mmCIF file of C-alpha atoms in Angstrom:
data_model
loop_
_atom_site.group_PDB
_atom_site.id
_atom_site.type_symbol
_atom_site.label_atom_id
_atom_site.label_comp_id
_atom_site.label_asym_id
_atom_site.label_seq_id
_atom_site.Cartn_x
_atom_site.Cartn_y
_atom_site.Cartn_z
ATOM 1 C CA MET C 19 -0.159 -0.127 0.046
ATOM 2 C CA PRO C 20 1.593 3.302 -0.969
ATOM 3 C CA LEU C 21 2.433 5.671 1.895
ATOM 4 C CA SER C 22 0.643 9.044 2.073
ATOM 5 C CA ASP C 23 2.771 12.084 2.056
ATOM 6 C CA HIS C 24 2.512 14.073 5.282
ATOM 7 C CA THR C 25 4.475 17.209 4.223
ATOM 8 C CA LEU C 26 1.290 19.338 4.174
ATOM 9 C CA PRO C 27 0.212 17.885 7.600
ATOM 10 C CA LEU C 28 3.466 18.569 9.181
ATOM 11 C CA LEU C 29 3.736 22.152 8.100
ATOM 12 C CA THR C 30 -0.009 22.566 9.410
ATOM 13 C CA GLU C 31 0.265 20.855 12.576
ATOM 14 C CA GLY C 32 3.756 21.647 13.694
ATOM 15 C CA TYR C 33 5.357 20.073 16.549
ATOM 16 C CA ALA C 34 2.052 18.080 17.167
ATOM 17 C CA TRP C 35 2.316 16.413 13.908
ATOM 18 C CA LEU C 36 4.850 13.472 14.808
ATOM 19 C CA PRO C 37 3.613 12.822 18.352
ATOM 20 C CA GLU C 38 0.358 12.268 16.933
ATOM 21 C CA ARG C 39 1.596 9.937 14.277
ATOM 22 C CA ARG C 40 3.067 7.752 17.106
ATOM 23 C CA ARG C 41 -0.332 7.657 19.046
ATOM 24 C CA THR C 42 -1.813 6.071 15.895
ATOM 25 C CA HIS C 43 1.221 4.051 14.778
ATOM 26 C CA GLY C 44 3.429 3.417 17.671
ATOM 27 C CA SER C 45 6.900 4.508 18.373
ATOM 28 C CA THR C 46 7.855 3.846 14.964
ATOM 29 C CA VAL C 47 6.367 5.885 12.306
ATOM 30 C CA VAL C 48 6.926 5.204 8.490
ATOM 31 C CA THR C 49 5.701 7.965 6.217
ATOM 32 C CA ARG C 50 6.706 10.376 3.397
ATOM 33 C CA LEU C 51 7.731 13.845 3.381
ATOM 34 C CA MET C 52 8.621 15.891 0.208
ATOM 35 C CA GLY C 53 7.934 12.794 -1.690
ATOM 36 C CA HIS C 54 10.679 10.746 -0.058
ATOM 37 C CA ARG C 55 9.994 7.537 2.429
ATOM 38 C CA ALA C 56 10.988 8.712 5.843
ATOM 39 C CA THR C 57 11.067 6.526 9.104
ATOM 40 C CA ALA C 58 10.700 8.373 12.225
ATOM 41 C CA VAL C 59 12.221 6.965 15.556
ATOM 42 C CA HIS C 60 11.800 7.801 19.097
ATOM 43 C CA GLY C 61 13.417 7.263 22.651
ATOM 44 C CA PRO C 62 16.947 7.224 23.999
ATOM 45 C CA ASP C 63 17.867 3.796 22.217
ATOM 46 C CA ALA C 64 16.562 5.373 19.001
ATOM 47 C CA ALA C 65 18.942 8.565 19.645
ATOM 48 C CA ARG C 66 21.946 6.391 20.070
ATOM 49 C CA PHE C 67 20.717 4.465 16.859
ATOM 50 C CA PHE C 68 20.275 7.784 14.994
ATOM 51 C CA TYR C 69 23.656 9.592 15.954
ATOM 52 C CA ASP C 70 25.936 6.342 14.992
ATOM 53 C CA GLU C 71 27.564 7.216 12.118
ATOM 54 C CA ASN C 72 27.565 3.489 11.032
ATOM 55 C CA HIS C 73 23.838 3.974 10.633
ATOM 56 C CA ILE C 74 22.858 7.451 9.956
ATOM 57 C CA ARG C 75 24.893 10.059 7.666
ATOM 58 C CA ARG C 76 23.969 13.693 7.625
ATOM 59 C CA HIS C 77 25.508 14.528 4.140
ATOM 60 C CA THR C 78 22.976 15.140 1.607
ATOM 61 C CA ALA C 79 20.191 14.600 4.262
ATOM 62 C CA LEU C 80 19.562 18.354 4.954
ATOM 63 C CA PRO C 81 16.715 19.626 2.497
ATOM 64 C CA GLU C 82 17.700 22.548 0.466
ATOM 65 C CA PRO C 83 15.411 24.992 2.217
ATOM 66 C CA ILE C 84 16.927 24.454 5.449
ATOM 67 C CA LYS C 85 20.537 24.881 3.895
ATOM 68 C CA SER C 86 19.493 27.962 2.340
ATOM 69 C CA THR C 87 18.187 29.597 5.566
ATOM 70 C CA LEU C 88 19.557 28.149 8.647
ATOM 71 C CA PHE C 89 22.867 26.571 8.081
ATOM 72 C CA GLY C 90 24.048 27.373 4.862
ATOM 73 C CA HIS C 91 25.639 25.404 1.851
ATOM 74 C CA GLY C 92 28.839 23.393 2.472
ATOM 75 C CA ALA C 93 28.280 23.672 6.347
ATOM 76 C CA VAL C 94 29.539 21.638 9.226
ATOM 77 C CA HIS C 95 26.076 20.048 9.479
ATOM 78 C CA THR C 96 26.219 18.577 5.888
ATOM 79 C CA LEU C 97 29.532 16.758 6.464
ATOM 80 C CA ASP C 98 30.208 12.952 8.047
ATOM 81 C CA ALA C 99 33.215 11.103 9.088
ATOM 82 C CA ALA C 100 36.657 12.626 8.983
ATOM 83 C CA ALA C 101 35.536 15.890 6.974
ATOM 84 C CA HIS C 102 33.061 16.357 9.955
ATOM 85 C CA ARG C 103 35.531 15.751 12.723
ATOM 86 C CA VAL C 104 38.051 18.030 11.311
ATOM 87 C CA ARG C 105 35.572 20.908 10.761
ATOM 88 C CA LYS C 106 33.901 20.483 14.177
ATOM 89 C CA ALA C 107 37.193 20.453 15.724
ATOM 90 C CA MET C 108 37.495 24.328 14.720
ATOM 91 C CA PHE C 109 34.117 24.843 16.320
ATOM 92 C CA THR C 110 35.142 22.901 19.576
ATOM 93 C CA SER C 111 38.447 24.670 19.735
ATOM 94 C CA LEU C 112 36.447 27.881 20.458
ATOM 95 C CA MET C 113 34.150 26.452 23.194
ATOM 96 C CA THR C 114 36.876 26.750 25.790
ATOM 97 C CA ASP C 115 35.929 27.808 29.479
ATOM 98 C CA ASP C 116 37.849 31.138 28.716
ATOM 99 C CA GLY C 117 36.328 31.657 25.358
ATOM 100 C CA ILE C 118 32.694 31.105 26.700
ATOM 101 C CA ALA C 119 33.523 33.467 29.595
ATOM 102 C CA ARG C 120 34.515 36.237 27.363
ATOM 103 C CA LEU C 121 31.203 35.938 25.540
ATOM 104 C CA ASP C 122 29.088 35.781 28.618
ATOM 105 C CA ASP C 123 30.909 39.093 29.934
ATOM 106 C CA HIS C 124 30.062 40.757 26.684
ATOM 107 C CA VAL C 125 26.588 39.559 27.046
ATOM 108 C CA ALA C 126 26.049 40.532 30.762
ATOM 109 C CA ALA C 127 27.491 44.152 29.504
ATOM 110 C CA ALA C 128 25.251 44.354 26.742
ATOM 111 C CA TRP C 129 22.154 43.219 28.870
ATOM 112 C CA ASP C 130 22.914 45.668 31.655
ATOM 113 C CA LYS C 131 23.397 48.768 29.022
ATOM 114 C CA ALA C 132 20.126 47.811 27.398
ATOM 115 C CA THR C 133 17.875 47.513 30.233
ATOM 116 C CA ALA C 134 18.807 50.736 31.602
ATOM 117 C CA ALA C 135 16.512 52.129 28.855
ATOM 118 C CA TRP C 136 13.607 49.809 29.662
ATOM 119 C CA ASN C 137 12.360 51.757 32.877
ATOM 120 C CA GLY C 138 9.635 53.861 31.123
ATOM 121 C CA PRO C 139 6.093 53.200 30.573
ATOM 122 C CA ARG C 140 6.346 52.629 26.845
ATOM 123 C CA PRO C 141 6.623 48.690 26.393
ATOM 124 C CA VAL C 142 9.526 47.024 24.686
ATOM 125 C CA THR C 143 9.510 43.643 23.017
ATOM 126 C CA LEU C 144 11.878 41.362 25.062
ATOM 127 C CA PHE C 145 12.287 38.831 22.187
ATOM 128 C CA ASP C 146 13.529 41.828 19.854
ATOM 129 C CA GLU C 147 15.517 43.504 22.687
ATOM 130 C CA VAL C 148 17.572 40.105 23.658
ATOM 131 C CA GLY C 149 18.235 39.741 19.849
ATOM 132 C CA ARG C 150 20.159 42.960 19.376
ATOM 133 C CA ILE C 151 21.784 42.128 22.886
ATOM 134 C CA LEU C 152 23.023 39.029 21.637
ATOM 135 C CA THR C 153 23.636 40.161 18.209
ATOM 136 C CA HIS C 154 26.099 42.831 19.754
ATOM 137 C CA ALA C 155 27.729 40.472 22.060
ATOM 138 C CA ALA C 156 28.206 37.569 19.711
ATOM 139 C CA CYS C 157 29.862 40.160 17.139
ATOM 140 C CA ARG C 158 32.178 41.407 19.447
ATOM 141 C CA TRP C 159 33.096 37.759 20.623
ATOM 142 C CA ALA C 160 33.649 36.784 17.039
ATOM 143 C CA GLY C 161 35.967 39.541 16.149
ATOM 144 C CA VAL C 162 33.462 41.054 13.736
ATOM 145 C CA PRO C 163 33.205 44.845 13.529
ATOM 146 C CA LEU C 164 29.544 45.878 14.184
ATOM 147 C CA ASP C 165 28.604 49.774 14.603
ATOM 148 C CA ASP C 166 25.883 50.329 17.182
ATOM 149 C CA ALA C 167 23.844 51.866 14.155
ATOM 150 C CA ASP C 168 23.987 48.580 12.340
ATOM 151 C CA VAL C 169 22.964 46.355 15.429
ATOM 152 C CA PRO C 170 19.188 46.247 14.918
ATOM 153 C CA ALA C 171 19.205 45.274 11.207
ATOM 154 C CA THR C 172 21.933 42.872 11.598
ATOM 155 C CA ALA C 173 19.796 41.146 14.549
ATOM 156 C CA ARG C 174 16.778 41.145 12.420
ATOM 157 C CA ASP C 175 18.590 39.229 9.819
ATOM 158 C CA LEU C 176 20.196 36.915 11.947
ATOM 159 C CA LEU C 177 16.814 36.263 13.850
ATOM 160 C CA ALA C 178 15.345 35.571 10.409
ATOM 161 C CA LEU C 179 17.576 32.773 9.457
ATOM 162 C CA VAL C 180 16.136 30.924 12.500
ATOM 163 C CA ASP C 181 12.531 32.203 12.273
ATOM 164 C CA GLY C 182 12.318 30.887 8.669
ATOM 165 C CA PHE C 183 14.155 27.523 8.569
ATOM 166 C CA ALA C 184 10.645 25.484 8.679
ATOM 167 C CA SER C 185 8.489 27.770 6.780
ATOM 168 C CA LEU C 186 7.545 28.054 3.029
ATOM 169 C CA GLY C 187 5.908 31.184 3.337
ATOM 170 C CA PRO C 188 7.261 34.777 3.697
ATOM 171 C CA ARG C 189 9.272 33.962 6.868
ATOM 172 C CA HIS C 190 11.336 31.694 4.475
ATOM 173 C CA TRP C 191 11.906 34.114 1.749
ATOM 174 C CA ARG C 192 12.913 36.658 4.327
ATOM 175 C CA ALA C 193 15.419 34.026 5.941
ATOM 176 C CA ARG C 194 17.035 33.415 2.270
ATOM 177 C CA ALA C 195 17.346 37.164 1.606
ATOM 178 C CA ALA C 196 18.917 37.536 4.989
ATOM 179 C CA ARG C 197 21.376 34.981 4.469
ATOM 180 C CA ILE C 198 22.725 36.518 1.112
ATOM 181 C CA ARG C 199 22.976 39.642 2.884
ATOM 182 C CA LEU C 200 24.905 38.188 5.897
ATOM 183 C CA GLU C 201 26.988 35.791 4.003
ATOM 184 C CA ASN C 202 28.215 38.445 1.228
ATOM 185 C CA ARG C 203 29.278 41.078 4.045
ATOM 186 C CA LEU C 204 31.096 38.267 6.090
ATOM 187 C CA ALA C 205 32.914 36.882 2.947
ATOM 188 C CA ARG C 206 33.963 40.527 2.157
ATOM 189 C CA LEU C 207 35.377 41.002 5.761
ATOM 190 C CA ILE C 208 37.086 37.571 5.652
ATOM 191 C CA HIS C 209 38.565 38.537 2.386
ATOM 192 C CA ASP C 210 39.705 41.766 3.483
ATOM 193 C CA THR C 211 41.294 40.027 6.594
ATOM 194 C CA ARG C 212 43.185 37.583 4.564
ATOM 195 C CA THR C 213 44.561 40.126 2.227
ATOM 196 C CA GLY C 214 45.467 42.831 4.547
ATOM 197 C CA ALA C 215 42.677 45.162 3.124
ATOM 198 C CA ALA C 216 41.456 44.968 6.904
ATOM 199 C CA PRO C 217 42.973 44.730 10.347
ATOM 200 C CA ALA C 218 44.287 41.313 11.014
ATOM 201 C CA ALA C 219 41.728 39.154 13.161
ATOM 202 C CA PRO C 220 42.106 39.331 16.766
ATOM 203 C CA PRO C 221 43.717 36.232 17.701
ATOM 204 C CA GLY C 222 41.462 33.428 19.490
ATOM 205 C CA THR C 223 38.313 34.679 17.786
ATOM 206 C CA PRO C 224 35.929 32.973 15.741
ATOM 207 C CA LEU C 225 37.067 35.153 12.851
ATOM 208 C CA ALA C 226 40.689 34.341 13.029
ATOM 209 C CA ALA C 227 39.631 30.615 13.417
ATOM 210 C CA VAL C 228 37.685 30.314 10.202
ATOM 211 C CA ALA C 229 40.003 32.630 8.092
ATOM 212 C CA THR C 230 42.841 30.281 9.061
ATOM 213 C CA HIS C 231 41.288 26.812 9.168
ATOM 214 C CA ARG C 232 42.146 24.071 7.114
ATOM 215 C CA ASP C 233 39.866 21.161 6.142
ATOM 216 C CA ALA C 234 40.716 17.612 6.113
ATOM 217 C CA ASP C 235 41.964 17.796 2.494
ATOM 218 C CA GLY C 236 44.618 20.381 3.807
ATOM 219 C CA HIS C 237 42.687 23.453 1.916
ATOM 220 C CA PRO C 238 41.611 26.303 3.542
ATOM 221 C CA LEU C 239 37.749 27.440 3.350
ATOM 222 C CA ASP C 240 37.084 29.755 0.402
ATOM 223 C CA ASP C 241 35.703 33.160 1.606
ATOM 224 C CA ARG C 242 31.853 32.273 1.109
ATOM 225 C CA LEU C 243 32.329 28.856 2.898
ATOM 226 C CA ALA C 244 34.321 30.472 5.792
ATOM 227 C CA ALA C 245 31.503 33.110 6.053
ATOM 228 C CA VAL C 246 29.029 30.326 6.198
ATOM 229 C CA GLU C 247 30.777 28.994 9.310
ATOM 230 C CA LEU C 248 31.384 32.061 10.947
ATOM 231 C CA LEU C 249 27.694 32.719 10.474
ATOM 232 C CA ASN C 250 27.205 29.172 12.165
ATOM 233 C CA LEU C 251 29.228 30.573 15.349
ATOM 234 C CA ILE C 252 27.040 33.826 15.635
ATOM 235 C CA ARG C 253 23.642 32.764 14.468
ATOM 236 C CA PRO C 254 23.181 30.068 17.147
ATOM 237 C CA THR C 255 24.310 32.513 20.029
ATOM 238 C CA VAL C 256 21.667 34.891 18.796
ATOM 239 C CA ALA C 257 19.107 32.015 18.420
ATOM 240 C CA VAL C 258 19.596 31.808 22.398
ATOM 241 C CA THR C 259 17.025 34.619 22.056
ATOM 242 C CA TRP C 260 14.347 32.110 22.066
ATOM 243 C CA TYR C 261 15.054 30.255 25.065
ATOM 244 C CA VAL C 262 15.573 33.470 26.995
ATOM 245 C CA THR C 263 11.968 34.744 25.933
ATOM 246 C CA PHE C 264 10.696 31.301 26.925
ATOM 247 C CA ALA C 265 12.468 31.863 30.260
ATOM 248 C CA ALA C 266 10.755 34.921 30.776
ATOM 249 C CA HIS C 267 7.362 33.334 29.988
ATOM 250 C CA ALA C 268 8.198 30.583 32.694
ATOM 251 C CA LEU C 269 9.022 33.196 35.378
ATOM 252 C CA HIS C 270 5.773 34.929 34.664
ATOM 253 C CA ARG C 271 3.882 31.462 34.840
ATOM 254 C CA HIS C 272 5.865 29.993 37.963
ATOM 255 C CA PRO C 273 7.165 33.145 39.927
ATOM 256 C CA HIS C 274 7.877 31.201 42.840
ATOM 257 C CA HIS C 275 11.221 30.235 41.158
ATOM 258 C CA ARG C 276 12.370 33.879 41.019
ATOM 259 C CA ALA C 277 13.838 33.852 44.597
ATOM 260 C CA ALA C 278 16.062 31.006 44.010
ATOM 261 C CA LEU C 279 17.382 32.544 40.788
ATOM 262 C CA ARG C 280 17.687 36.025 42.388
ATOM 263 C CA ALA C 281 19.677 34.695 45.169
ATOM 264 C CA GLY C 282 22.352 33.242 42.667
ATOM 265 C CA ASP C 283 21.516 29.447 43.609
ATOM 266 C CA GLU C 284 23.785 27.724 40.722
ATOM 267 C CA ALA C 285 22.382 24.267 41.140
ATOM 268 C CA ARG C 286 18.643 25.883 40.739
ATOM 269 C CA THR C 287 19.462 28.473 38.024
ATOM 270 C CA HIS C 288 21.215 25.374 35.819
ATOM 271 C CA ALA C 289 17.940 23.079 36.526
ATOM 272 C CA PHE C 290 15.830 26.053 35.480
ATOM 273 C CA ALA C 291 17.977 26.507 32.312
ATOM 274 C CA GLN C 292 17.631 22.770 31.652
ATOM 275 C CA GLU C 293 14.022 22.607 32.237
ATOM 276 C CA THR C 294 13.362 25.503 29.929
ATOM 277 C CA ARG C 295 15.222 23.837 26.925
ATOM 278 C CA ARG C 296 13.483 20.618 27.837
ATOM 279 C CA PHE C 297 9.864 22.002 28.283
ATOM 280 C CA TYR C 298 9.909 24.848 25.569
ATOM 281 C CA PRO C 299 9.813 23.435 21.957
ATOM 282 C CA PHE C 300 12.563 24.600 19.358
ATOM 283 C CA ALA C 301 13.448 21.941 16.753
ATOM 284 C CA PRO C 302 10.530 19.151 16.329
ATOM 285 C CA PHE C 303 12.946 16.630 14.912
ATOM 286 C CA VAL C 304 16.380 16.095 12.856
ATOM 287 C CA GLY C 305 17.039 14.052 9.790
ATOM 288 C CA GLY C 306 19.674 11.839 8.222
ATOM 289 C CA LYS C 307 19.871 9.166 5.720
ATOM 290 C CA ALA C 308 20.386 5.389 6.289
ATOM 291 C CA VAL C 309 23.878 4.514 5.271
ATOM 292 C CA THR C 310 22.959 0.917 4.255
ATOM 293 C CA ASP C 311 19.760 -1.183 4.831
ATOM 294 C CA LEU C 312 18.768 -1.076 8.465
ATOM 295 C CA THR C 313 16.337 -2.475 10.782
ATOM 296 C CA TRP C 314 14.650 -0.550 13.713
ATOM 297 C CA GLU C 315 12.102 -2.235 15.889
ATOM 298 C CA ASP C 316 11.004 -4.563 13.021
ATOM 299 C CA HIS C 317 10.960 -1.987 10.581
ATOM 300 C CA ARG C 318 12.989 -2.125 7.405
ATOM 301 C CA ILE C 319 14.697 1.114 6.743
ATOM 302 C CA PRO C 320 16.007 0.894 2.947
ATOM 303 C CA GLU C 321 19.719 2.539 2.295
ATOM 304 C CA GLY C 322 19.638 6.225 1.290
ATOM 305 C CA SER C 323 15.823 6.527 3.031
ATOM 306 C CA LEU C 324 15.230 9.359 5.303
ATOM 307 C CA VAL C 325 15.628 8.831 9.101
ATOM 308 C CA LEU C 326 13.847 11.206 11.651
ATOM 309 C CA LEU C 327 14.655 11.587 15.205
ATOM 310 C CA ASP C 328 11.459 12.871 17.298
ATOM 311 C CA ILE C 329 13.314 15.528 19.331
ATOM 312 C CA TYR C 330 9.985 17.110 20.757
ATOM 313 C CA GLY C 331 8.361 14.170 21.506
ATOM 314 C CA HIS C 332 11.437 13.044 23.172
ATOM 315 C CA ASN C 333 11.911 15.616 25.514
ATOM 316 C CA HIS C 334 8.140 15.201 26.471
ATOM 317 C CA ASP C 335 8.214 11.496 26.815
ATOM 318 C CA PRO C 336 6.616 10.359 30.417
ATOM 319 C CA ARG C 337 8.983 7.331 30.420
ATOM 320 C CA LEU C 338 11.828 9.814 30.533
ATOM 321 C CA TRP C 339 10.207 12.986 32.098
ATOM 322 C CA PRO C 340 7.516 12.112 34.593
ATOM 323 C CA ASP C 341 4.534 14.516 34.287
ATOM 324 C CA PRO C 342 6.461 15.954 31.090
ATOM 325 C CA HIS C 343 3.980 18.692 30.371
ATOM 326 C CA THR C 344 4.489 20.519 33.715
ATOM 327 C CA PHE C 345 7.417 22.805 33.907
ATOM 328 C CA ASP C 346 9.704 21.224 36.865
ATOM 329 C CA PRO C 347 13.028 22.465 37.162
ATOM 330 C CA GLY C 348 13.523 20.146 40.409
ATOM 331 C CA ARG C 349 13.616 17.204 37.865
ATOM 332 C CA PHE C 350 17.145 18.339 37.072
ATOM 333 C CA LEU C 351 18.312 18.896 40.827
ATOM 334 C CA ASP C 352 19.154 15.272 41.545
ATOM 335 C CA ARG C 353 19.086 13.621 38.270
ATOM 336 C CA PRO C 354 22.280 12.987 35.918
ATOM 337 C CA THR C 355 21.562 13.835 32.320
ATOM 338 C CA GLY C 356 22.922 11.330 29.947
ATOM 339 C CA GLU C 357 24.130 12.041 26.463
ATOM 340 C CA PHE C 358 20.841 11.020 25.126
ATOM 341 C CA ASP C 359 18.314 11.932 27.851
ATOM 342 C CA LEU C 360 17.864 15.631 26.952
ATOM 343 C CA ILE C 361 18.513 16.520 23.303
ATOM 344 C CA PRO C 362 17.070 19.700 22.455
ATOM 345 C CA GLN C 363 20.624 20.423 20.560
ATOM 346 C CA GLY C 364 21.133 16.899 19.589
ATOM 347 C CA GLY C 365 22.572 13.763 21.338
ATOM 348 C CA GLY C 366 25.897 12.053 21.959
ATOM 349 C CA ASP C 367 29.521 13.724 22.199
ATOM 350 C CA PRO C 368 29.394 17.251 21.197
ATOM 351 C CA ARG C 369 33.198 16.888 20.383
ATOM 352 C CA THR C 370 33.085 14.181 17.931
ATOM 353 C CA GLY C 371 29.325 13.609 17.017
ATOM 354 C CA HIS C 372 26.644 15.722 15.590
ATOM 355 C CA ARG C 373 25.569 17.303 19.074
ATOM 356 C CA CYS C 374 25.656 21.070 18.862
ATOM 357 C CA PRO C 375 29.190 22.217 19.905
ATOM 358 C CA GLY C 376 27.440 25.252 21.066
ATOM 359 C CA GLU C 377 25.300 23.717 23.808
ATOM 360 C CA ALA C 378 27.479 24.989 26.534
ATOM 361 C CA ILE C 379 27.453 28.457 25.245
ATOM 362 C CA THR C 380 23.467 28.330 25.271
ATOM 363 C CA LEU C 381 23.426 26.900 28.955
ATOM 364 C CA THR C 382 25.816 29.853 30.038
ATOM 365 C CA LEU C 383 24.032 32.620 28.421
ATOM 366 C CA LEU C 384 20.558 31.207 29.690
ATOM 367 C CA ARG C 385 21.807 31.184 33.213
ATOM 368 C CA THR C 386 23.206 34.453 33.208
ATOM 369 C CA LEU C 387 20.072 36.103 31.767
ATOM 370 C CA THR C 388 17.474 34.281 33.470
ATOM 371 C CA THR C 389 19.360 35.374 36.571
ATOM 372 C CA ARG C 390 19.095 38.729 35.358
ATOM 373 C CA LEU C 391 15.337 38.358 34.444
ATOM 374 C CA ALA C 392 14.667 37.267 37.923
ATOM 375 C CA ARG C 393 16.368 40.323 39.270
ATOM 376 C CA LEU C 394 14.402 42.706 37.108
ATOM 377 C CA ASP C 395 10.835 43.436 38.256
ATOM 378 C CA HIS C 396 8.910 44.954 35.266
ATOM 379 C CA ASP C 397 4.894 45.594 34.465
ATOM 380 C CA LEU C 398 3.183 43.246 32.223
ATOM 381 C CA PRO C 399 0.954 45.319 29.346
ATOM 382 C CA ASP C 400 -2.062 43.294 28.062
ATOM 383 C CA GLN C 401 -0.740 41.032 25.413
ATOM 384 C CA ASP C 402 -0.988 37.555 23.892
ATOM 385 C CA LEU C 403 1.460 35.116 25.613
ATOM 386 C CA THR C 404 0.237 32.034 24.012
ATOM 387 C CA ILE C 405 2.617 29.713 22.336
ATOM 388 C CA SER C 406 1.399 27.994 19.090
ATOM 389 C CA LEU C 407 2.428 24.640 18.411
ATOM 390 C CA ARG C 408 1.592 24.882 14.912
ATOM 391 C CA ARG C 409 4.403 27.624 14.378
ATOM 392 C CA ILE C 410 8.126 26.160 13.895
ATOM 393 C CA PRO C 411 9.929 27.673 15.751
ATOM 394 C CA THR C 412 7.493 28.844 17.954
ATOM 395 C CA ARG C 413 7.702 31.728 20.581
ATOM 396 C CA PRO C 414 5.025 33.704 22.830
ATOM 397 C CA ALA C 415 2.838 35.342 20.195
ATOM 398 C CA SER C 416 3.533 38.859 21.512
ATOM 399 C CA GLY C 417 7.262 38.523 21.952
ATOM 400 C CA TYR C 418 6.741 39.378 25.635
ATOM 401 C CA LEU C 419 5.996 42.970 26.195
ATOM 402 C CA LEU C 420 7.287 44.724 29.372
ATOM 403 C CA ALA C 421 7.281 48.071 30.655
ATOM 404 C CA ASN C 422 8.644 49.952 33.735
ATOM 405 C CA ALA C 423 11.537 47.764 34.264
ATOM 406 C CA ARG C 424 13.517 48.167 37.698
ATOM 407 C CA PRO C 425 15.832 46.140 39.748
ATOM 408 C CA ALA C 426 13.834 43.806 42.145
ATOM 409 C CA ALA C 427 13.342 45.079 45.570
#
């Protein structure tokens, strides 16, 4: 019996699409997306199966619309085996404690400067403001010159890359246009840095790393591909905007957590950040292609066919997370979290596998800004704080409006 294509239901149902199919068909779902056979798998064992390079490859698996918006053509996300490991080593070399601390200092300083202007009755949109804060800080950390006057437009473009990756409408086309602008600008910067037409890249910065990197074949990245990878260091940092806005939403819904965060309780702050990443949806699933003919839970997976790992369903699986639709940071206080338990940014070892190497940055910045949010009293104007599971990536509809911000008493 031919499989029905579920591209349209995915686009209309959003995050609920795959969990709904699992309720009907079981933990493994065989379907078609964009005309191609797809097998969706679920659970910690499935995550181990998916992130094993002997089973699944990412090369050629990413659809063109995602490469042209979120990641860029030729990016590390599209590589496997030695090519992936060598390219990824460039990313992980920048994720040292000192490097992350420098970025965190830039973010904290930018936040403190920005929030001083939020003290009036005119509402500001937290989502937009955090996007600008993280853009300013990420570019300083990366060694990318950015005038204050250019921050709002650059932030809009960086946020657009993320906002349009799962849409085929206007958001998608805005993301494509934003990528062209950003890649062109950064490619010119890298070219000028390499040729001496611009000052040398500051040592230890992402700009210096991509400008001097050599791939597994011994060749440097060309200017455009170096720009793609520089964006892949800046763009995920700015994407933390989604989680910071979710954290504000969580603090509004569950204000009893503010006291521990205000007091600087490190364990509870970390737990709050982890629960924010678990509870609030971002990526619905990730995909790859079968390296060879495989079998999973008695389902045949033909070589070259698409395999999906259900991220949203995994992070809301009651077998892993009791009462999964309740926001409860306490679940992370005494529980060790395995490599394949919490997977909003991938599973496995971030140094060698396809787990996001910037996950440590996400957690650090989220802890820093969640603490600052808890220490910032503010008024909440009338607004729509609903979070639609049909929109990918989702966020509070209003972007979280606040007014009359002041230090907590």
